[in-house]
Amino acid sequence: VPCVSVWAVVVAAGAGERFGRPKQLELVGGRRVVDWAVSAARRWCEGVVVVVAPHELGVDIDGADAVVAGGRERSDSVRAGLAALPEGVEIVVVHDAARPAAPDGLFGAVIAAVRDGADGAVPGLPVTDTIKVVAHDGTVEQTLDRHRLVAVQTPQAFRVDALRGAHAGGGDATDDAALVEGRGGRVVVVAGDPANVKLTVPSDLAALDAALAGGRD
Ligand code: C5P
């Protein structure tokens, strides 16, 4: 395997609207949520760029090579992170700070898939609920075939060129991979982990705290 340069962009610039406050600074398992994400990324990447809200630029982030200000939407924050990568980086791993319990192996798996030739790789989990497409008035338009659906997580790995190209036209997506797919890039799914939950509402804290209390992996 040729030695390629891998960096991570950890996005931690959300306002935590559903959570009620910036969730990335909450303590779980004795550390801040963002610190878990950065230290996991560090184990797999040569460098880590952390994207924070502009008013948090002064916050101390251990293990970050660069801390930059994010934007209004997640995509704006990813673009700010991409702009801060040094020359020569070939693979970028984008990770939500809000997923402090991402297992180490997941970083390895998505990076390996991109090394093997994919433009992007994302962790996915089988969907257990049936998913329907619904119009604004509540009328069901379509019921999707659950067997073809996966719920995706981060970390997500990309060829830097592919992700830069996908973000070049601006655009907003809750998922970077969707932008890459939209330009015809080949994105593959690797097995996600049910423990890799995204801290979304305060009631998620207890489970994450329990999962991380004994360390990770
Ligand atoms: O809001 P959501 O939970 O989908 O956010 C996922 C991740 O994206 C979080 O880690 C959050 O801090 C980050 N984010 C960001 N900039 C935004 C919105 C979200 O970095 N404008």
Coordinates of N, CA and C and ligand atoms in Angstrom, one line a residue:
V1 N 0.9 -1.2 0.0 CA 0.0 0.0 0.0 C 0.9 1.2 0.0
P2 N 0.7 2.1 -1.0 CA 1.6 3.3 -1.0 C 1.2 4.2 0.2
C3 N 2.2 5.0 0.6 CA 2.1 5.8 1.8 C 1.3 7.1 1.4
V4 N 0.0 7.2 1.7 CA -0.7 8.4 1.3 C -1.0 9.2 2.5
S5 N -1.1 10.5 2.3 CA -1.3 11.4 3.4 C -2.8 11.5 3.8
V6 N -3.1 11.2 5.0 CA -4.5 11.3 5.5 C -4.6 12.3 6.6
W7 N -5.6 13.2 6.4 CA -5.9 14.2 7.5 C -7.4 14.0 7.8
A8 N -7.7 14.5 9.0 CA -9.1 14.5 9.4 C -9.7 16.0 9.6
V9 N -10.9 16.1 9.3 CA -11.7 17.4 9.6 C -12.8 17.0 10.6
V10 N -12.7 17.5 11.8 CA -13.7 17.2 12.8 C -14.6 18.4 12.9
V11 N -15.9 18.3 12.5 CA -16.8 19.4 12.5 C -17.5 19.5 13.9
A12 N -17.2 20.6 14.5 CA -17.8 20.9 15.9 C -18.4 22.3 16.0
A13 N -18.9 22.8 14.9 CA -19.4 24.2 14.9 C -20.9 24.3 15.0
G14 N -21.6 23.2 15.3 CA -23.0 23.3 15.4 C -23.5 24.1 16.6
A15 N -24.7 24.7 16.5 CA -25.2 25.5 17.6 C -25.9 24.6 18.6
G16 N -26.2 23.3 18.2 CA -26.9 22.4 19.1 C -28.3 22.9 19.3
E17 N -29.0 23.2 18.2 CA -30.4 23.7 18.3 C -31.3 22.7 19.0
R18 N -31.2 21.4 18.5 CA -32.1 20.4 19.1 C -31.7 20.0 20.5
F19 N -30.4 20.2 20.8 CA -29.9 19.8 22.1 C -30.1 20.9 23.1
G20 N -30.1 22.1 22.7 CA -30.4 23.2 23.6 C -29.1 24.0 23.9
R21 N -28.0 23.5 23.7 CA -26.7 24.2 23.9 C -25.6 23.4 23.1
P22 N -24.4 24.1 22.9 CA -23.4 23.4 22.1 C -23.0 22.1 22.7
K23 N -23.5 21.0 22.1 CA -23.3 19.7 22.7 C -21.8 19.1 22.6
Q24 N -21.0 19.7 21.7 CA -19.7 19.2 21.5 C -18.8 19.5 22.7
L25 N -19.2 20.4 23.6 CA -18.4 20.7 24.8 C -19.0 20.0 26.1
E26 N -20.0 19.1 25.9 CA -20.5 18.4 27.1 C -19.5 17.3 27.5
L27 N -19.5 16.9 28.8 CA -18.6 15.9 29.3 C -19.3 14.5 29.1
V28 N -18.6 13.6 28.5 CA -19.1 12.2 28.6 C -17.9 11.3 28.9
G29 N -18.0 10.3 29.7 CA -16.9 9.5 30.1 C -15.7 10.3 30.6
G30 N -16.0 11.4 31.2 CA -14.9 12.2 31.8 C -14.2 13.1 30.9
R31 N -14.6 13.2 29.6 CA -13.9 14.1 28.6 C -15.0 14.9 27.8
R32 N -14.6 16.0 27.2 CA -15.5 16.7 26.3 C -15.8 15.8 25.1
V33 N -17.0 15.9 24.6 CA -17.4 15.2 23.4 C -16.4 15.4 22.3
V34 N -16.0 16.7 22.0 CA -15.1 17.0 20.9 C -13.7 16.3 21.1
D35 N -13.3 16.1 22.4 CA -12.0 15.5 22.6 C -11.9 14.1 22.3
W36 N -13.0 13.4 22.5 CA -13.1 11.9 22.1 C -12.9 11.9 20.6
A37 N -13.7 12.7 19.8 CA -13.6 12.7 18.4 C -12.2 13.0 17.9
V38 N -11.6 14.0 18.4 CA -10.2 14.4 18.0 C -9.2 13.3 18.3
S39 N -9.3 12.7 19.4 CA -8.3 11.7 19.8 C -8.4 10.4 18.9
A40 N -9.7 10.1 18.6 CA -9.9 8.9 17.7 C -9.3 9.3 16.3
A41 N -9.6 10.5 15.8 CA -9.1 10.9 14.5 C -7.6 10.9 14.5
R42 N -7.0 11.3 15.5 CA -5.5 11.4 15.6 C -4.8 10.1 15.4
R43 N -5.5 9.0 15.9 CA -4.8 7.7 15.8 C -4.7 7.2 14.4
W44 N -5.5 7.8 13.5 CA -5.5 7.3 12.1 C -5.0 8.3 11.1
C45 N -4.9 9.6 11.5 CA -4.6 10.6 10.6 C -3.3 11.4 11.0
E46 N -2.6 11.9 10.0 CA -1.4 12.6 10.3 C -1.7 14.0 11.0
G47 N -2.8 14.5 10.6 CA -3.2 15.8 11.2 C -4.7 15.9 11.3
V48 N -5.1 16.8 12.2 CA -6.5 17.0 12.5 C -6.8 18.5 12.5
V49 N -7.8 18.9 11.6 CA -8.3 20.2 11.6 C -9.7 20.2 12.4
V50 N -9.8 21.0 13.4 CA -11.1 21.1 14.1 C -11.8 22.3 13.7
V51 N -13.1 22.2 13.4 CA -13.9 23.3 13.0 C -14.9 23.7 14.1
V52 N -14.8 24.9 14.6 CA -15.6 25.3 15.8 C -16.4 26.5 15.4
A53 N -17.4 26.8 16.3 CA -18.1 28.1 16.1 C -17.2 29.3 16.3
P54 N -17.4 30.4 15.5 CA -16.5 31.5 15.6 C -16.3 32.0 17.1
H55 N -17.3 32.0 17.9 CA -17.1 32.4 19.3 C -16.3 31.4 20.2
E56 N -16.1 30.2 19.6 CA -15.3 29.2 20.4 C -13.9 29.1 19.9
L57 N -13.5 30.0 19.0 CA -12.1 29.9 18.5 C -11.0 29.9 19.6
G58 N -11.3 30.5 20.7 CA -10.4 30.5 21.8 C -10.3 29.3 22.7
V59 N -11.3 28.4 22.4 CA -11.4 27.2 23.3 C -10.2 26.3 23.0
D60 N -9.6 25.7 24.0 CA -8.4 24.9 23.9 C -8.9 23.5 23.4
I61 N -8.3 23.1 22.2 CA -8.6 21.7 21.7 C -7.3 20.9 21.6
D62 N -7.2 20.0 22.5 CA -6.0 19.2 22.6 C -5.9 18.3 21.3
G63 N -4.7 18.3 20.7 CA -4.5 17.4 19.6 C -4.9 17.9 18.3
A64 N -5.4 19.2 18.2 CA -5.7 19.8 16.9 C -4.5 20.4 16.3
D65 N -4.3 20.2 15.0 CA -3.2 20.9 14.3 C -3.6 22.3 13.9
A66 N -4.9 22.4 13.7 CA -5.5 23.8 13.3 C -6.9 23.8 13.9
V67 N -7.3 25.0 14.3 CA -8.7 25.2 14.8 C -9.2 26.4 13.9
V68 N -10.3 26.1 13.2 CA -10.8 27.2 12.3 C -12.3 27.4 12.6
A69 N -12.8 28.6 12.2 CA -14.2 28.9 12.4 C -15.1 28.3 11.3
G70 N -16.2 27.7 11.8 CA -17.1 27.1 10.9 C -18.1 28.1 10.4
G71 N -19.2 27.5 9.7 CA -20.2 28.4 9.1 C -21.6 28.0 9.6
R72 N -22.6 28.6 8.9 CA -23.9 28.4 9.3 C -24.5 27.0 9.2
E73 N -24.2 26.4 8.1 CA -24.6 25.0 7.8 C -23.4 24.1 8.0
R74 N -23.7 22.8 8.2 CA -22.6 21.8 8.3 C -21.7 21.9 7.1
S75 N -22.3 22.0 5.9 CA -21.5 22.0 4.7 C -20.5 23.2 4.7
D76 N -20.9 24.3 5.2 CA -20.1 25.5 5.3 C -18.9 25.2 6.2
S77 N -19.2 24.5 7.3 CA -18.1 24.1 8.2 C -17.1 23.1 7.6
V78 N -17.6 22.2 6.8 CA -16.8 21.2 6.1 C -15.9 22.0 5.1
R79 N -16.5 22.9 4.4 CA -15.7 23.7 3.5 C -14.6 24.5 4.2
A80 N -14.9 25.0 5.4 CA -13.8 25.7 6.1 C -12.7 24.8 6.5
G81 N -13.1 23.6 6.9 CA -12.1 22.6 7.2 C -11.2 22.2 6.1
L82 N -11.8 22.0 4.9 CA -11.1 21.6 3.7 C -10.1 22.7 3.3
A83 N -10.5 24.0 3.5 CA -9.6 25.1 3.1 C -8.4 25.1 4.0
A84 N -8.5 24.5 5.2 CA -7.4 24.6 6.1 C -6.4 23.4 6.0
L85 N -6.7 22.5 5.1 CA -5.8 21.3 5.0 C -4.5 21.7 4.3
P86 N -3.4 21.2 4.7 CA -2.2 21.5 4.0 C -2.1 20.9 2.6
E87 N -1.2 21.4 1.8 CA -0.9 20.8 0.4 C -0.6 19.3 0.6
G88 N -0.9 18.5 -0.4 CA -0.4 17.2 -0.5 C -1.3 16.2 0.2
V89 N -2.3 16.6 0.9 CA -3.2 15.6 1.6 C -4.0 14.9 0.5
E90 N -4.0 13.6 0.6 CA -4.7 12.8 -0.5 C -6.1 12.3 0.0
I91 N -6.2 11.9 1.3 CA -7.4 11.4 1.8 C -7.8 12.3 3.0
V92 N -9.1 12.6 3.0 CA -9.6 13.4 4.2 C -10.7 12.6 4.8
V93 N -10.7 12.5 6.1 CA -11.8 11.9 6.9 C -12.6 13.0 7.6
V94 N -13.9 13.0 7.3 CA -14.7 14.0 7.9 C -15.5 13.3 9.0
H95 N -15.4 13.9 10.2 CA -16.0 13.3 11.4 C -16.8 14.3 12.2
D96 N -18.0 13.9 12.6 CA -18.8 14.7 13.5 C -18.3 14.7 14.9
A97 N -18.0 15.8 15.5 CA -17.6 15.9 16.9 C -18.6 15.2 17.7
A98 N -19.9 15.3 17.3 CA -21.0 14.8 18.1 C -21.1 13.3 18.2
R99 N -20.1 12.6 17.6 CA -20.0 11.1 17.6 C -18.8 10.7 18.4
P100 N -18.8 10.8 19.7 CA -17.6 10.5 20.5 C -17.3 9.1 20.7
A101 N -18.3 8.2 20.3 CA -18.1 6.8 20.6 C -17.8 6.0 19.3
A102 N -17.3 6.7 18.2 CA -17.0 6.1 17.0 C -15.8 5.1 17.3
P103 N -16.0 3.8 17.0 CA -14.9 2.9 17.3 C -13.7 3.1 16.3
D104 N -12.5 2.9 16.9 CA -11.3 3.1 16.1 C -11.3 2.4 14.7
G105 N -11.8 1.2 14.7 CA -11.8 0.4 13.5 C -12.5 1.0 12.4
L106 N -13.5 1.9 12.7 CA -14.3 2.5 11.7 C -13.5 3.5 10.8
F107 N -12.6 4.2 11.5 CA -11.7 5.1 10.8 C -10.8 4.2 9.8
G108 N -10.3 3.1 10.3 CA -9.5 2.3 9.4 C -10.3 1.7 8.2
A109 N -11.5 1.4 8.5 CA -12.3 0.8 7.4 C -12.6 1.8 6.3
V110 N -13.0 3.0 6.7 CA -13.3 3.9 5.6 C -12.1 4.4 4.8
I111 N -11.0 4.6 5.6 CA -9.7 5.0 4.9 C -9.3 3.9 3.9
A112 N -9.4 2.6 4.4 CA -9.0 1.5 3.5 C -9.8 1.4 2.2
A113 N -11.1 1.7 2.4 CA -12.0 1.6 1.2 C -11.6 2.7 0.1
V114 N -11.2 3.9 0.6 CA -10.7 4.9 -0.3 C -9.4 4.6 -0.9
R115 N -8.5 4.1 -0.1 CA -7.2 3.6 -0.6 C -7.4 2.6 -1.7
D116 N -8.4 1.8 -1.5 CA -8.7 0.7 -2.5 C -9.3 1.3 -3.8
G117 N -9.6 2.6 -3.8 CA -10.1 3.1 -5.1 C -11.4 3.8 -5.1
A118 N -12.2 3.8 -4.0 CA -13.5 4.5 -4.0 C -13.2 6.0 -3.8
D119 N -14.1 6.8 -4.3 CA -14.0 8.3 -4.1 C -14.4 8.6 -2.7
G120 N -15.3 7.8 -2.1 CA -15.7 8.1 -0.7 C -16.2 6.8 -0.1
A121 N -16.1 6.8 1.3 CA -16.6 5.6 2.0 C -17.3 6.0 3.3
V122 N -18.4 5.5 3.5 CA -19.2 5.9 4.7 C -19.7 4.6 5.5
P123 N -19.8 4.7 6.8 CA -20.3 3.6 7.6 C -21.8 3.6 7.5
G124 N -22.4 2.5 7.3 CA -23.9 2.4 7.2 C -24.4 1.3 8.1
L125 N -25.6 1.5 8.6 CA -26.3 0.5 9.4 C -27.6 0.1 8.7
P126 N -28.0 -1.2 8.8 CA -29.3 -1.6 8.3 C -30.4 -0.7 9.0
V127 N -31.4 -0.5 8.3 CA -32.5 0.3 8.8 C -33.6 -0.7 9.4
T128 N -34.0 -0.4 10.6 CA -34.9 -1.4 11.2 C -36.4 -0.9 11.1
D129 N -36.6 0.4 10.9 CA -37.9 0.9 10.7 C -38.2 0.9 9.2
T130 N -39.5 0.8 8.8 CA -39.8 1.1 7.4 C -39.9 2.6 7.2
I131 N -39.3 3.0 6.1 CA -39.2 4.5 5.8 C -40.1 4.9 4.7
K132 N -40.9 5.9 4.9 CA -41.8 6.4 3.9 C -41.5 7.8 3.5
V133 N -41.7 8.2 2.3 CA -41.6 9.5 1.8 C -42.9 10.2 1.9
V134 N -43.0 11.3 2.6 CA -44.3 11.9 2.9 C -44.4 13.4 2.4
A135 N -45.5 13.7 1.8 CA -45.7 15.1 1.4 C -46.0 16.0 2.6
H136 N -45.9 17.3 2.3 CA -46.1 18.3 3.4 C -47.4 18.2 4.1
D137 N -48.4 17.7 3.3 CA -49.8 17.6 3.9 C -50.0 16.3 4.6
G138 N -48.9 15.5 4.7 CA -49.0 14.2 5.5 C -49.3 13.0 4.6
T139 N -49.6 13.2 3.4 CA -49.9 12.1 2.5 C -48.6 11.3 2.1
V140 N -48.7 10.0 2.3 CA -47.6 9.2 1.9 C -47.4 9.1 0.4
E141 N -46.2 9.4 -0.1 CA -46.0 9.4 -1.5 C -45.4 8.1 -1.9
Q142 N -44.6 7.5 -1.0 CA -43.8 6.3 -1.4 C -43.4 5.6 -0.2
T143 N -43.3 4.2 -0.2 CA -42.7 3.5 0.8 C -41.5 2.8 0.3
L144 N -40.4 3.0 0.9 CA -39.1 2.6 0.4 C -38.8 1.1 0.8
D145 N -38.1 0.4 -0.1 CA -37.7 -1.0 0.2 C -36.6 -1.0 1.3
R146 N -37.0 -1.3 2.5 CA -36.1 -1.3 3.6 C -34.8 -2.1 3.4
H147 N -34.8 -3.1 2.6 CA -33.6 -3.9 2.4 C -32.6 -3.2 1.6
R148 N -32.9 -2.2 1.0 CA -31.9 -1.4 0.2 C -31.4 -0.2 0.9
L149 N -31.9 0.1 2.1 CA -31.6 1.3 2.8 C -30.5 1.1 3.9
V150 N -29.7 2.1 4.1 CA -28.8 2.1 5.3 C -28.8 3.5 5.9
A151 N -28.6 3.5 7.2 CA -28.5 4.8 7.9 C -27.0 5.1 8.0
V152 N -26.6 6.3 7.6 CA -25.1 6.5 7.5 C -24.6 7.3 8.7
Q153 N -23.4 7.1 9.0 CA -22.7 7.7 10.2 C -21.4 8.4 9.7
T154 N -20.7 9.0 10.6 CA -19.3 9.4 10.3 C -18.5 8.6 11.3
P155 N -17.2 8.4 11.0 CA -16.3 9.1 10.0 C -16.6 8.6 8.6
Q156 N -16.4 9.6 7.7 CA -16.6 9.4 6.2 C -15.2 9.8 5.6
A157 N -14.7 8.9 4.8 CA -13.4 9.2 4.1 C -13.6 9.5 2.6
F158 N -12.8 10.4 2.1 CA -12.9 10.8 0.7 C -11.5 11.1 0.1
R159 N -11.4 10.9 -1.2 CA -10.3 11.4 -1.9 C -10.5 12.9 -1.8
V160 N -9.4 13.6 -1.4 CA -9.6 15.1 -1.2 C -10.1 15.8 -2.4
D161 N -9.6 15.4 -3.6 CA -10.0 16.0 -4.9 C -11.5 15.9 -5.0
A162 N -12.0 14.7 -4.8 CA -13.4 14.4 -5.0 C -14.3 15.3 -4.0
L163 N -13.9 15.4 -2.8 CA -14.7 16.2 -1.8 C -14.6 17.7 -2.1
R164 N -13.4 18.1 -2.5 CA -13.2 19.5 -2.8 C -14.1 19.9 -4.0
G165 N -14.1 19.0 -5.0 CA -14.9 19.2 -6.2 C -16.3 19.3 -5.9
A166 N -16.8 18.4 -5.0 CA -18.2 18.3 -4.6 C -18.6 19.5 -3.9
H167 N -17.7 20.1 -3.1 CA -18.1 21.3 -2.3 C -17.8 22.6 -3.1
A168 N -17.1 22.5 -4.2 CA -16.7 23.7 -5.0 C -17.9 24.6 -5.4
G169 N -19.0 23.9 -5.7 CA -20.2 24.6 -6.1 C -21.1 25.1 -5.0
G170 N -20.5 25.2 -3.8 CA -21.4 25.6 -2.6 C -22.3 24.4 -2.4
G171 N -23.5 24.6 -2.1 CA -24.4 23.5 -1.9 C -24.5 23.1 -0.4
D172 N -25.6 22.6 0.0 CA -25.7 22.2 1.3 C -26.3 20.8 1.4
A173 N -25.7 20.0 2.3 CA -26.2 18.6 2.4 C -25.8 18.2 3.8
T174 N -26.7 17.4 4.5 CA -26.4 17.0 5.8 C -25.3 15.9 5.7
D175 N -25.0 15.5 4.5 CA -24.1 14.3 4.3 C -23.1 14.7 3.1
D176 N -21.8 14.7 3.4 CA -20.9 15.1 2.4 C -20.9 14.1 1.2
A177 N -21.1 12.8 1.6 CA -21.1 11.8 0.5 C -22.1 12.1 -0.5
A178 N -23.3 12.7 -0.1 CA -24.3 13.0 -1.1 C -23.8 13.9 -2.1
L179 N -23.0 14.9 -1.8 CA -22.5 15.8 -2.8 C -21.5 15.1 -3.7
V180 N -20.7 14.2 -3.2 CA -19.8 13.4 -4.1 C -20.6 12.5 -5.0
E181 N -21.6 11.8 -4.5 CA -22.5 11.0 -5.3 C -23.1 11.8 -6.4
G182 N -23.6 13.0 -6.1 CA -24.3 13.9 -7.0 C -23.5 14.2 -8.2
R183 N -22.1 14.2 -8.1 CA -21.3 14.5 -9.2 C -20.8 13.2 -9.9
G184 N -21.4 12.1 -9.5 CA -21.0 10.8 -10.2 C -19.9 10.1 -9.5
G185 N -19.5 10.5 -8.3 CA -18.4 9.9 -7.6 C -18.9 8.5 -7.1
R186 N -17.9 7.6 -6.9 CA -18.3 6.3 -6.4 C -18.1 6.2 -4.9
V187 N -19.2 6.1 -4.1 CA -19.1 6.1 -2.7 C -19.6 4.7 -2.2
V188 N -18.8 4.1 -1.4 CA -19.1 2.8 -0.9 C -19.5 2.8 0.6
V189 N -20.2 1.8 1.0 CA -20.7 1.7 2.4 C -19.9 0.6 3.1
V190 N -19.3 0.9 4.2 CA -18.7 -0.2 5.1 C -19.6 -0.4 6.3
A191 N -19.4 -1.4 7.0 CA -20.3 -1.7 8.1 C -20.2 -0.7 9.2
G192 N -21.3 0.0 9.6 CA -21.2 0.9 10.7 C -21.3 0.2 12.0
D193 N -21.4 1.0 13.1 CA -21.5 0.4 14.4 C -22.7 1.1 15.2
P194 N -23.6 0.2 15.7 CA -24.7 0.7 16.5 C -24.3 1.6 17.7
A195 N -23.1 1.4 18.2 CA -22.7 2.2 19.4 C -22.3 3.6 19.0
N196 N -22.1 3.8 17.7 CA -21.6 5.1 17.2 C -22.7 6.1 17.1
V197 N -23.4 6.4 18.1 CA -24.6 7.3 18.1 C -24.1 8.7 18.0
K198 N -25.0 9.5 17.4 CA -24.7 11.0 17.4 C -25.5 11.6 18.5
L199 N -24.7 12.3 19.4 CA -25.3 13.0 20.5 C -26.3 14.1 19.8
T200 N -27.6 13.9 20.1 CA -28.5 14.8 19.4 C -29.4 15.5 20.5
V201 N -29.9 14.7 21.4 CA -30.7 15.3 22.5 C -30.1 14.9 23.9
P202 N -30.4 15.7 24.9 CA -29.8 15.4 26.2 C -30.0 14.0 26.7
S203 N -31.0 13.3 26.3 CA -31.2 12.0 26.8 C -30.2 11.0 26.2
D204 N -29.5 11.4 25.1 CA -28.4 10.6 24.6 C -27.2 10.5 25.5
L205 N -27.1 11.5 26.4 CA -25.9 11.6 27.2 C -25.6 10.4 28.0
A206 N -26.6 9.9 28.7 CA -26.4 8.8 29.6 C -25.8 7.6 29.0
A207 N -26.4 7.2 27.8 CA -25.9 6.0 27.1 C -24.4 6.2 26.7
L208 N -24.1 7.4 26.2 CA -22.7 7.7 25.7 C -21.8 7.7 26.9
D209 N -22.3 8.3 28.0 CA -21.4 8.3 29.2 C -21.1 6.9 29.7
A210 N -22.1 6.0 29.7 CA -21.9 4.7 30.1 C -20.9 3.9 29.1
A211 N -21.1 4.2 27.8 CA -20.3 3.5 26.8 C -18.9 3.9 26.9
L212 N -18.6 5.2 27.2 CA -17.3 5.7 27.2 C -16.6 5.7 28.5
A213 N -17.3 5.4 29.6 CA -16.7 5.5 30.9 C -15.5 4.5 31.1
G214 N -15.6 3.4 30.5 CA -14.5 2.4 30.6 C -13.5 2.5 29.5
G215 N -13.4 3.7 28.8 CA -12.5 3.8 27.7 C -13.1 3.3 26.5
R216 N -12.4 3.3 25.4 CA -13.0 2.9 24.1 C -12.1 1.7 23.5
D217 N -12.8 0.9 22.8 CA -12.2 -0.3 22.1 C -11.4 -1.2 23.1
Ligands
C5P1 O1 -26.6 19.1 13.7 P1 -26.0 17.8 13.5 O2 -26.0 16.9 14.8 O3 -26.3 17.1 12.3 O4 -24.4 18.1 13.4 C1 -23.5 17.2 13.0 C2 -22.1 17.7 13.3 O5 -21.8 18.8 12.4 C3 -21.9 18.2 14.7 O6 -20.6 17.7 15.2 C4 -21.9 19.7 14.6 O7 -21.1 20.4 15.6 C5 -21.4 19.9 13.2 N1 -21.9 21.2 12.6 C6 -20.9 22.1 12.2 N2 -21.4 23.3 11.7 C7 -22.7 23.6 11.5 C8 -23.7 22.6 11.9 C9 -23.2 21.4 12.4 O8 -19.7 21.9 12.4 N3 -23.1 24.8 11.0

